[in-house]
Amino acid sequence: MTEYRHLIVGSGLIGCFLGSLIGQRAQVGFVGREPWLTRLTQGVTLTDYAGHEQAYQAAENQCSTVIPNLITRTVVWLTVKNTALESTLKALQSKLGEHCVVICCQNGLGAPDMARRYLPAVTLLQAIVGCNVVWDATRCSLHKATQGGMYIEQPHHFEPTLNQALQNIAHPLLTVSLRHDIQAIAWAKLQLNLANSINTIVNQPVKTMLLDKACREVIALLMDELLAVAAARGIRLPRLTRLPARWLPVLLRLPTWLFRRLASAMLHIDDNARSSMWWDIAQGKQTEIDYLNGALNHYAGQVRLSCPLNNKVTALVKALEAAKSDESRGILDGKTLKYRLHLK
Ligand SMILES: NC(=O)c1ccc[n+]([C@@H]2O[C@H](COP(=O)([O-])OP(=O)(O)OC[C@H]3O[C@@H](n4cnc5c(N)ncnc54)[C@H](OP(=O)(O)O)[C@@H]3O)[C@@H](O)[C@H]2O)c1
């Protein structure tokens, strides 16, 4: 059997990071926008907090702003944001030929279901990226800023060449595990991502937010809602951090002096780091809120539960999206946030 080629569709932070790792061992093409394609052809360095480094440079003919007309025997890594997924699937629909596998890499809930609607005859897998990747313009580097590897749904039918293709991503910079419980992993990752909305609303660096007990209490309440829905749906959340999923709200509610000691890994972040959702608002872009906090209510309704706090937080983020201008907005502390959310 001939090897699979790889195609990254949506070459931004995650797409360029994954594609540059795949490119160390296999043939890869990139579909994306500027300035990312120029960055790739000029050369990027992949780095992480542990000091690993890997250089990568793509050739001009590997990069394109449009999806190729006929794609065959290719693993297509869909790395656009949820907000661009539907239009990208429509563009991809008529271009997939024989033996293609499409991998949805979006955070949140719902991307694989949407992909299945547009590509019913294609082998679809879900992947969850467990780490954060940021762009460091001074070093032209894609920096893996947190711990966490890549989880890829185990294909239902074992095919050695496909398994090999999926393992092509593995590198000291990113561990890869093929998993049967990818849906549960998506829920566990969403539990961690619920805090992005609070970071966006309070307009503070992630670290400052985490050191404010009232902010942590709000995040813990958001997580309580998710844990209740996951339990009602019979989803056992795998552990993605040092603590099991159900203990995270307990940790967040501790007094700050104790939280500092026990959550040192969580606080091991750049003083000025902000969530990607905060950056979306700062750049006047649509956020992924509907697929994160905003998606929970749909799944809760199916098991006769609701997620009122996640709904309120979703509404606040959507108000920020609608306001467009980021300049005039102030900084909130946790107590004011609680007041705005009608919490004691
Ligand atoms: N960044 C992280 O650390 C991280 C970690 C884990 C998971 N994730 C998830 O991974 C997904 C991707 O996130 P990201 O941070 O990599 O986003 P990103 O940096 O915005 O990358 C997506 C890129 O795809 C481009 N794009 C959109 N539609 C396209 C199309 N039809 N054809 C070609 N390119 C297209 C976008 O361009 P425009 O901006 O012009 O639309 C953007 O450059 C999200 O669901 C995110 O939640 C991200």
CSV table of C-alpha atoms and ligand atoms in Angstrom, one decimal:
chain,number,residue,atom,x,y,z
A,1,MET,CA,0.0,0.0,0.0
A,2,THR,CA,1.3,3.5,-0.9
A,3,GLU,CA,1.8,5.9,2.0
A,4,TYR,CA,-0.8,8.6,2.8
A,5,ARG,CA,0.1,12.2,2.0
A,6,HIS,CA,-1.0,14.8,4.5
A,7,LEU,CA,-2.9,18.1,3.9
A,8,ILE,CA,-3.4,20.8,6.5
A,9,VAL,CA,-6.5,22.8,5.8
A,10,GLY,CA,-6.5,25.9,8.0
A,11,SER,CA,-2.8,26.5,8.5
A,12,GLY,CA,-2.8,28.8,11.6
A,13,LEU,CA,-1.3,28.1,15.0
A,14,ILE,CA,-2.4,24.5,15.3
A,15,GLY,CA,-2.2,23.6,11.6
A,16,CYS,CA,1.3,25.0,11.2
A,17,PHE,CA,2.5,23.3,14.4
A,18,LEU,CA,1.1,19.9,13.4
A,19,GLY,CA,2.1,20.2,9.7
A,20,SER,CA,5.7,21.2,10.6
A,21,LEU,CA,5.9,18.1,12.8
A,22,ILE,CA,4.5,15.8,10.1
A,23,GLY,CA,6.8,17.5,7.5
A,24,GLN,CA,9.8,16.0,9.5
A,25,ARG,CA,8.9,12.6,8.2
A,26,ALA,CA,6.2,12.6,5.5
A,27,GLN,CA,4.8,14.6,2.6
A,28,VAL,CA,2.6,17.5,3.7
A,29,GLY,CA,0.8,20.4,2.0
A,30,PHE,CA,-0.6,23.5,3.6
A,31,VAL,CA,-3.8,25.3,2.7
A,32,GLY,CA,-4.1,28.6,4.6
A,33,ARG,CA,-3.8,32.4,4.5
A,34,GLU,CA,-1.1,35.0,4.8
A,35,PRO,CA,0.9,35.7,6.8
A,36,TRP,CA,1.1,32.0,7.8
A,37,LEU,CA,2.1,30.7,4.4
A,38,THR,CA,5.0,33.1,4.1
A,39,ARG,CA,6.1,32.2,7.7
A,40,LEU,CA,6.2,28.5,6.6
A,41,THR,CA,8.2,29.2,3.5
A,42,GLN,CA,10.7,31.4,5.3
A,43,GLY,CA,11.1,28.8,8.0
A,44,VAL,CA,9.7,28.4,11.5
A,45,THR,CA,11.1,26.9,14.7
A,46,LEU,CA,8.9,24.8,16.9
A,47,THR,CA,9.7,25.2,20.6
A,48,ASP,CA,8.3,24.2,24.0
A,49,TYR,CA,8.6,25.1,27.6
A,50,ALA,CA,10.9,22.1,28.2
A,51,GLY,CA,13.5,23.4,25.8
A,52,HIS,CA,12.9,21.2,22.7
A,53,GLU,CA,13.4,22.8,19.4
A,54,GLN,CA,12.7,21.7,15.8
A,55,ALA,CA,13.2,23.8,12.6
A,56,TYR,CA,10.9,23.4,9.6
A,57,GLN,CA,10.8,25.2,6.2
A,58,ALA,CA,8.2,24.4,3.6
A,59,ALA,CA,8.7,24.7,-0.1
A,60,GLU,CA,6.6,27.2,-2.1
A,61,ASN,CA,4.8,24.4,-3.9
A,62,GLN,CA,3.7,22.9,-0.6
A,63,CYS,CA,1.6,26.0,0.3
A,64,SER,CA,-1.6,27.3,-1.2
A,65,THR,CA,-4.4,29.6,-0.4
A,66,VAL,CA,-6.9,27.2,-2.1
A,67,ILE,CA,-7.9,23.6,-1.5
A,68,PRO,CA,-6.5,21.4,-4.4
A,69,ASN,CA,-9.1,20.2,-6.9
A,70,LEU,CA,-8.7,16.5,-6.4
A,71,ILE,CA,-7.4,15.0,-3.2
A,72,THR,CA,-6.7,11.3,-3.0
A,73,ARG,CA,-5.0,9.0,-0.4
A,74,THR,CA,-4.5,11.8,1.9
A,75,VAL,CA,-5.0,12.5,5.6
A,76,VAL,CA,-6.7,15.9,5.7
A,77,TRP,CA,-6.1,17.7,9.0
A,78,LEU,CA,-9.0,20.2,9.4
A,79,THR,CA,-7.5,22.9,11.7
A,80,VAL,CA,-9.7,25.9,11.0
A,81,LYS,CA,-11.6,27.3,14.0
A,82,ASN,CA,-15.2,26.1,14.6
A,83,THR,CA,-16.4,29.4,13.2
A,84,ALA,CA,-14.9,28.6,9.8
A,85,LEU,CA,-15.7,24.9,9.8
A,86,GLU,CA,-19.0,24.9,7.8
A,87,SER,CA,-17.7,27.0,4.9
A,88,THR,CA,-14.5,24.9,4.8
A,89,LEU,CA,-16.5,21.7,4.7
A,90,LYS,CA,-18.5,23.1,1.9
A,91,ALA,CA,-15.4,23.9,0.0
A,92,LEU,CA,-13.9,20.5,0.7
A,93,GLN,CA,-17.0,18.5,-0.2
A,94,SER,CA,-16.4,18.1,-4.0
A,95,LYS,CA,-12.7,17.8,-3.8
A,96,LEU,CA,-12.2,14.6,-1.8
A,97,GLY,CA,-11.5,11.6,-4.0
A,98,GLU,CA,-10.7,8.0,-3.0
A,99,HIS,CA,-9.0,6.9,0.3
A,100,CYS,CA,-9.2,10.2,2.2
A,101,VAL,CA,-9.4,10.5,5.9
A,102,VAL,CA,-10.5,13.7,7.5
A,103,ILE,CA,-9.5,14.6,11.0
A,104,CYS,CA,-11.4,17.3,12.9
A,105,CYS,CA,-9.0,19.1,15.3
A,106,GLN,CA,-11.4,21.7,16.8
A,107,ASN,CA,-11.9,22.4,20.5
A,108,GLY,CA,-15.4,22.1,22.0
A,109,LEU,CA,-18.4,20.0,21.0
A,110,GLY,CA,-20.0,19.5,17.7
A,111,ALA,CA,-17.3,19.7,15.0
A,112,PRO,CA,-17.3,15.9,14.1
A,113,ASP,CA,-21.2,15.9,13.8
A,114,MET,CA,-21.1,18.9,11.5
A,115,ALA,CA,-18.3,17.2,9.4
A,116,ARG,CA,-20.4,14.0,9.2
A,117,ARG,CA,-23.3,16.0,7.8
A,118,TYR,CA,-21.2,17.4,4.9
A,119,LEU,CA,-19.0,14.4,4.3
A,120,PRO,CA,-21.2,11.4,5.0
A,121,ALA,CA,-19.1,9.0,2.9
A,122,VAL,CA,-15.7,9.9,4.2
A,123,THR,CA,-13.7,8.3,7.0
A,124,LEU,CA,-13.9,11.0,9.8
A,125,LEU,CA,-11.8,11.0,12.9
A,126,GLN,CA,-11.7,13.5,15.8
A,127,ALA,CA,-8.5,14.8,17.4
A,128,ILE,CA,-8.0,16.9,20.5
A,129,VAL,CA,-4.9,19.0,20.9
A,130,GLY,CA,-4.2,19.0,24.6
A,131,CYS,CA,-1.7,21.9,24.7
A,132,ASN,CA,-1.7,25.6,23.8
A,133,VAL,CA,0.4,26.9,20.9
A,134,VAL,CA,1.3,30.6,20.5
A,135,TRP,CA,3.2,32.5,17.9
A,136,ASP,CA,6.4,34.2,19.0
A,137,ALA,CA,7.1,36.8,16.3
A,138,THR,CA,10.6,37.7,17.6
A,139,ARG,CA,11.9,34.2,17.2
A,140,CYS,CA,9.6,33.2,14.3
A,141,SER,CA,8.6,30.3,16.5
A,142,LEU,CA,5.5,28.3,17.2
A,143,HIS,CA,5.7,27.8,20.9
A,144,LYS,CA,4.0,25.0,22.7
A,145,ALA,CA,3.2,26.9,25.9
A,146,THR,CA,1.6,24.3,28.1
A,147,GLN,CA,1.8,20.5,28.7
A,148,GLY,CA,-0.5,18.2,26.8
A,149,GLY,CA,-0.2,15.9,23.8
A,150,MET,CA,-2.4,15.0,20.9
A,151,TYR,CA,-5.3,12.6,21.2
A,152,ILE,CA,-6.5,11.0,17.9
A,153,GLU,CA,-9.6,8.8,17.6
A,154,GLN,CA,-8.5,5.2,17.0
A,155,PRO,CA,-9.7,4.3,13.5
A,156,HIS,CA,-12.4,1.6,13.6
A,157,HIS,CA,-10.7,-0.6,11.0
A,158,PHE,CA,-7.1,-1.3,11.6
A,159,GLU,CA,-5.0,-0.3,8.5
A,160,PRO,CA,-1.3,-0.3,9.1
A,161,THR,CA,-0.5,2.5,6.6
A,162,LEU,CA,-3.1,4.8,8.2
A,163,ASN,CA,-1.9,4.0,11.7
A,164,GLN,CA,1.7,4.8,10.5
A,165,ALA,CA,0.4,8.1,8.9
A,166,LEU,CA,-1.2,9.1,12.2
A,167,GLN,CA,2.0,8.3,14.1
A,168,ASN,CA,4.0,10.6,11.8
A,169,ILE,CA,3.0,13.5,14.0
A,170,ALA,CA,4.7,12.0,17.1
A,171,HIS,CA,7.8,13.9,18.2
A,172,PRO,CA,9.5,14.8,21.5
A,173,LEU,CA,7.5,18.1,21.1
A,174,LEU,CA,4.1,16.3,21.0
A,175,THR,CA,3.1,12.9,22.2
A,176,VAL,CA,0.4,11.1,20.2
A,177,SER,CA,-2.1,8.6,21.6
A,178,LEU,CA,-4.8,6.8,19.6
A,179,ARG,CA,-7.9,6.6,21.7
A,180,HIS,CA,-11.3,4.9,21.7
A,181,ASP,CA,-12.7,7.4,24.1
A,182,ILE,CA,-12.1,10.6,22.1
A,183,GLN,CA,-15.6,12.0,22.8
A,184,ALA,CA,-14.9,11.8,26.6
A,185,ILE,CA,-11.5,13.5,25.9
A,186,ALA,CA,-13.3,16.3,24.1
A,187,TRP,CA,-15.5,16.9,27.1
A,188,ALA,CA,-12.5,16.8,29.5
A,189,LYS,CA,-10.8,19.4,27.3
A,190,LEU,CA,-13.9,21.5,27.2
A,191,GLN,CA,-14.0,21.5,31.0
A,192,LEU,CA,-10.5,23.2,30.9
A,193,ASN,CA,-11.6,25.6,28.1
A,194,LEU,CA,-14.6,26.9,30.0
A,195,ALA,CA,-12.3,29.3,31.8
A,196,ASN,CA,-11.4,31.1,28.5
A,197,SER,CA,-14.8,32.9,28.5
A,198,ILE,CA,-14.1,34.2,32.0
A,199,ASN,CA,-10.6,35.4,31.0
A,200,THR,CA,-12.2,37.2,28.1
A,201,ILE,CA,-14.9,38.9,30.2
A,202,VAL,CA,-12.6,40.0,33.1
A,203,ASN,CA,-10.1,41.3,30.5
A,204,GLN,CA,-7.1,40.3,32.7
A,205,PRO,CA,-4.1,38.0,32.1
A,206,VAL,CA,-4.9,34.3,32.8
A,207,LYS,CA,-2.5,34.3,35.8
A,208,THR,CA,-4.1,37.4,37.4
A,209,MET,CA,-7.5,35.8,36.8
A,210,LEU,CA,-6.5,32.5,38.5
A,211,LEU,CA,-5.1,34.3,41.5
A,212,ASP,CA,-8.5,36.0,42.1
A,213,LYS,CA,-10.6,33.6,44.2
A,214,ALA,CA,-13.9,35.0,43.1
A,215,CYS,CA,-12.9,34.4,39.4
A,216,ARG,CA,-11.9,30.8,40.3
A,217,GLU,CA,-15.3,30.3,42.1
A,218,VAL,CA,-17.1,31.3,38.9
A,219,ILE,CA,-15.0,28.9,36.8
A,220,ALA,CA,-15.6,26.2,39.3
A,221,LEU,CA,-19.4,26.8,39.0
A,222,LEU,CA,-19.1,26.6,35.2
A,223,MET,CA,-17.3,23.3,35.6
A,224,ASP,CA,-19.9,21.9,38.0
A,225,GLU,CA,-22.5,22.4,35.3
A,226,LEU,CA,-20.4,20.5,32.7
A,227,LEU,CA,-19.6,17.7,35.2
A,228,ALA,CA,-23.3,17.2,35.9
A,229,VAL,CA,-24.2,17.0,32.2
A,230,ALA,CA,-21.3,14.6,31.5
A,231,ALA,CA,-22.3,12.4,34.4
A,232,ALA,CA,-26.0,12.3,33.3
A,233,ARG,CA,-24.8,11.3,29.8
A,234,GLY,CA,-22.7,8.5,31.2
A,235,ILE,CA,-19.4,10.1,30.0
A,236,ARG,CA,-16.4,9.3,32.2
A,237,LEU,CA,-14.0,12.1,31.9
A,238,PRO,CA,-10.4,11.0,31.5
A,239,ARG,CA,-7.7,12.9,33.4
A,240,LEU,CA,-6.0,15.5,31.3
A,241,THR,CA,-4.3,17.3,34.2
A,242,ARG,CA,-2.6,16.1,37.4
A,243,LEU,CA,-6.0,16.1,39.1
A,244,PRO,CA,-9.0,14.0,38.0
A,245,ALA,CA,-11.7,16.2,36.3
A,246,ARG,CA,-14.1,16.1,39.3
A,247,TRP,CA,-11.4,17.5,41.6
A,248,LEU,CA,-10.7,20.6,39.5
A,249,PRO,CA,-13.6,22.7,40.9
A,250,VAL,CA,-12.5,21.7,44.4
A,251,LEU,CA,-9.0,22.9,43.7
A,252,LEU,CA,-10.3,26.2,42.3
A,253,ARG,CA,-12.4,26.9,45.4
A,254,LEU,CA,-9.4,26.7,47.8
A,255,PRO,CA,-8.1,29.9,49.4
A,256,THR,CA,-5.5,31.6,47.2
A,257,TRP,CA,-2.5,30.8,49.4
A,258,LEU,CA,-3.3,27.1,49.2
A,259,PHE,CA,-4.2,27.3,45.5
A,260,ARG,CA,-0.8,28.8,44.8
A,261,ARG,CA,0.9,25.9,46.4
A,262,LEU,CA,-1.2,23.1,45.0
A,263,ALA,CA,-1.8,24.5,41.5
A,264,SER,CA,1.7,25.5,40.7
A,265,ALA,CA,1.6,23.7,37.3
A,266,MET,CA,-1.6,25.7,36.4
A,267,LEU,CA,0.1,28.9,37.4
A,268,HIS,CA,3.3,28.1,35.4
A,269,ILE,CA,2.3,30.4,32.6
A,270,ASP,CA,3.6,33.7,31.2
A,271,ASP,CA,2.5,36.7,33.3
A,272,ASN,CA,0.8,38.3,30.4
A,273,ALA,CA,-0.7,35.2,28.6
A,274,ARG,CA,-4.3,35.6,27.6
A,275,SER,CA,-6.8,33.1,26.2
A,276,SER,CA,-7.3,32.7,22.5
A,277,MET,CA,-10.9,33.9,23.0
A,278,TRP,CA,-9.6,37.1,24.5
A,279,TRP,CA,-7.4,37.6,21.4
A,280,ASP,CA,-10.3,37.0,19.1
A,281,ILE,CA,-12.3,39.8,20.9
A,282,ALA,CA,-9.2,42.1,20.9
A,283,GLN,CA,-8.9,41.5,17.1
A,284,GLY,CA,-12.7,42.1,16.5
A,285,LYS,CA,-13.1,38.4,15.4
A,286,GLN,CA,-16.0,36.1,16.1
A,287,THR,CA,-15.1,33.7,19.0
A,288,GLU,CA,-15.7,30.0,19.4
A,289,ILE,CA,-18.0,30.6,22.4
A,290,ASP,CA,-21.0,28.9,20.7
A,291,TYR,CA,-19.0,25.7,20.5
A,292,LEU,CA,-17.6,25.9,24.0
A,293,ASN,CA,-19.8,27.2,27.0
A,294,GLY,CA,-22.6,27.9,24.5
A,295,ALA,CA,-22.7,24.3,23.3
A,296,LEU,CA,-23.4,22.8,26.7
A,297,ASN,CA,-27.0,23.7,27.0
A,298,HIS,CA,-27.9,21.6,23.9
A,299,TYR,CA,-26.3,18.5,25.4
A,300,ALA,CA,-27.8,19.3,28.8
A,301,GLY,CA,-31.3,19.5,27.4
A,302,GLN,CA,-31.1,16.0,26.0
A,303,VAL,CA,-30.7,14.7,29.6
A,304,ARG,CA,-33.2,17.2,31.0
A,305,LEU,CA,-30.6,19.4,32.6
A,306,SER,CA,-29.7,23.0,32.0
A,307,CYS,CA,-26.5,25.1,32.3
A,308,PRO,CA,-27.7,28.6,33.3
A,309,LEU,CA,-24.4,30.0,34.3
A,310,ASN,CA,-22.7,28.9,31.1
A,311,ASN,CA,-25.6,30.4,29.2
A,312,LYS,CA,-25.1,33.8,31.0
A,313,VAL,CA,-21.4,33.8,30.3
A,314,THR,CA,-22.1,32.9,26.7
A,315,ALA,CA,-24.4,36.0,26.4
A,316,LEU,CA,-21.7,38.2,28.0
A,317,VAL,CA,-19.1,37.1,25.4
A,318,LYS,CA,-21.6,37.5,22.6
A,319,ALA,CA,-22.2,41.1,23.8
A,320,LEU,CA,-18.5,41.7,23.6
A,321,GLU,CA,-18.4,40.3,20.1
A,322,ALA,CA,-21.3,42.6,19.1
A,323,ALA,CA,-19.6,45.7,20.6
A,324,LYS,CA,-16.7,45.2,18.2
A,325,SER,CA,-14.5,47.8,19.9
A,326,ASP,CA,-12.1,46.6,22.6
A,327,GLU,CA,-10.6,49.9,23.5
A,328,SER,CA,-13.0,51.3,25.9
A,329,ARG,CA,-13.7,48.2,27.9
A,330,GLY,CA,-12.5,48.1,31.5
A,331,ILE,CA,-11.0,45.4,33.6
A,332,LEU,CA,-13.3,43.4,36.0
A,333,ASP,CA,-12.3,41.8,39.3
A,334,GLY,CA,-13.9,38.6,40.4
A,335,LYS,CA,-16.3,40.2,42.8
A,336,THR,CA,-17.7,42.5,40.1
A,337,LEU,CA,-17.9,39.6,37.7
A,338,LYS,CA,-20.0,37.7,40.3
A,339,TYR,CA,-22.2,40.7,40.8
A,340,ARG,CA,-22.8,40.9,37.0
A,341,LEU,CA,-23.7,37.2,36.9
A,342,HIS,CA,-26.0,37.7,39.9
A,343,LEU,CA,-23.9,35.3,42.0
A,344,LYS,CA,-23.4,35.7,45.7
B,1,LIG,N1,-4.2,27.6,19.4
B,1,LIG,C1,-4.2,26.7,20.4
B,1,LIG,O1,-3.4,26.7,21.3
B,1,LIG,C2,-5.2,25.6,20.3
B,1,LIG,C3,-5.1,24.5,21.2
B,1,LIG,C4,-5.9,23.4,21.1
B,1,LIG,C5,-7.0,23.5,20.2
B,1,LIG,N2,-7.2,24.5,19.4
B,1,LIG,C6,-8.3,24.5,18.5
B,1,LIG,O2,-7.8,24.3,17.2
B,1,LIG,C7,-8.6,25.0,16.2
B,1,LIG,C8,-7.8,25.9,15.4
B,1,LIG,O3,-7.2,26.9,16.3
B,1,LIG,P1,-6.0,27.9,15.9
B,1,LIG,O4,-5.7,28.6,17.2
B,1,LIG,O5,-5.0,27.1,15.2
B,1,LIG,O6,-6.8,28.9,14.9
B,1,LIG,P2,-6.1,29.9,13.9
B,1,LIG,O7,-4.7,30.3,14.3
B,1,LIG,O8,-7.1,31.0,13.7
B,1,LIG,O9,-5.9,29.0,12.5
B,1,LIG,C9,-6.9,28.8,11.6
B,1,LIG,C10,-6.5,29.4,10.3
B,1,LIG,O10,-7.3,28.8,9.3
B,1,LIG,C11,-7.6,29.9,8.4
B,1,LIG,N3,-8.7,29.5,7.6
B,1,LIG,C12,-10.1,29.7,7.9
B,1,LIG,N4,-10.8,29.2,6.9
B,1,LIG,C13,-10.0,28.7,5.9
B,1,LIG,C14,-10.2,28.1,4.7
B,1,LIG,N5,-11.4,27.8,4.2
B,1,LIG,N6,-9.1,27.7,4.0
B,1,LIG,C15,-7.8,28.0,4.5
B,1,LIG,N7,-7.6,28.6,5.6
B,1,LIG,C16,-8.7,28.9,6.4
B,1,LIG,C17,-7.8,31.1,9.3
B,1,LIG,O11,-7.7,32.3,8.5
B,1,LIG,P3,-8.6,33.5,9.0
B,1,LIG,O12,-8.2,33.9,10.4
B,1,LIG,O13,-8.3,34.5,8.0
B,1,LIG,O14,-10.0,33.0,9.0
B,1,LIG,C18,-6.6,30.9,10.2
B,1,LIG,O15,-5.4,31.4,9.7
B,1,LIG,C19,-9.7,25.7,17.1
B,1,LIG,O16,-10.9,25.0,17.1
B,1,LIG,C20,-9.1,25.8,18.5
B,1,LIG,O17,-10.0,25.9,19.5
B,1,LIG,C21,-6.3,25.6,19.4
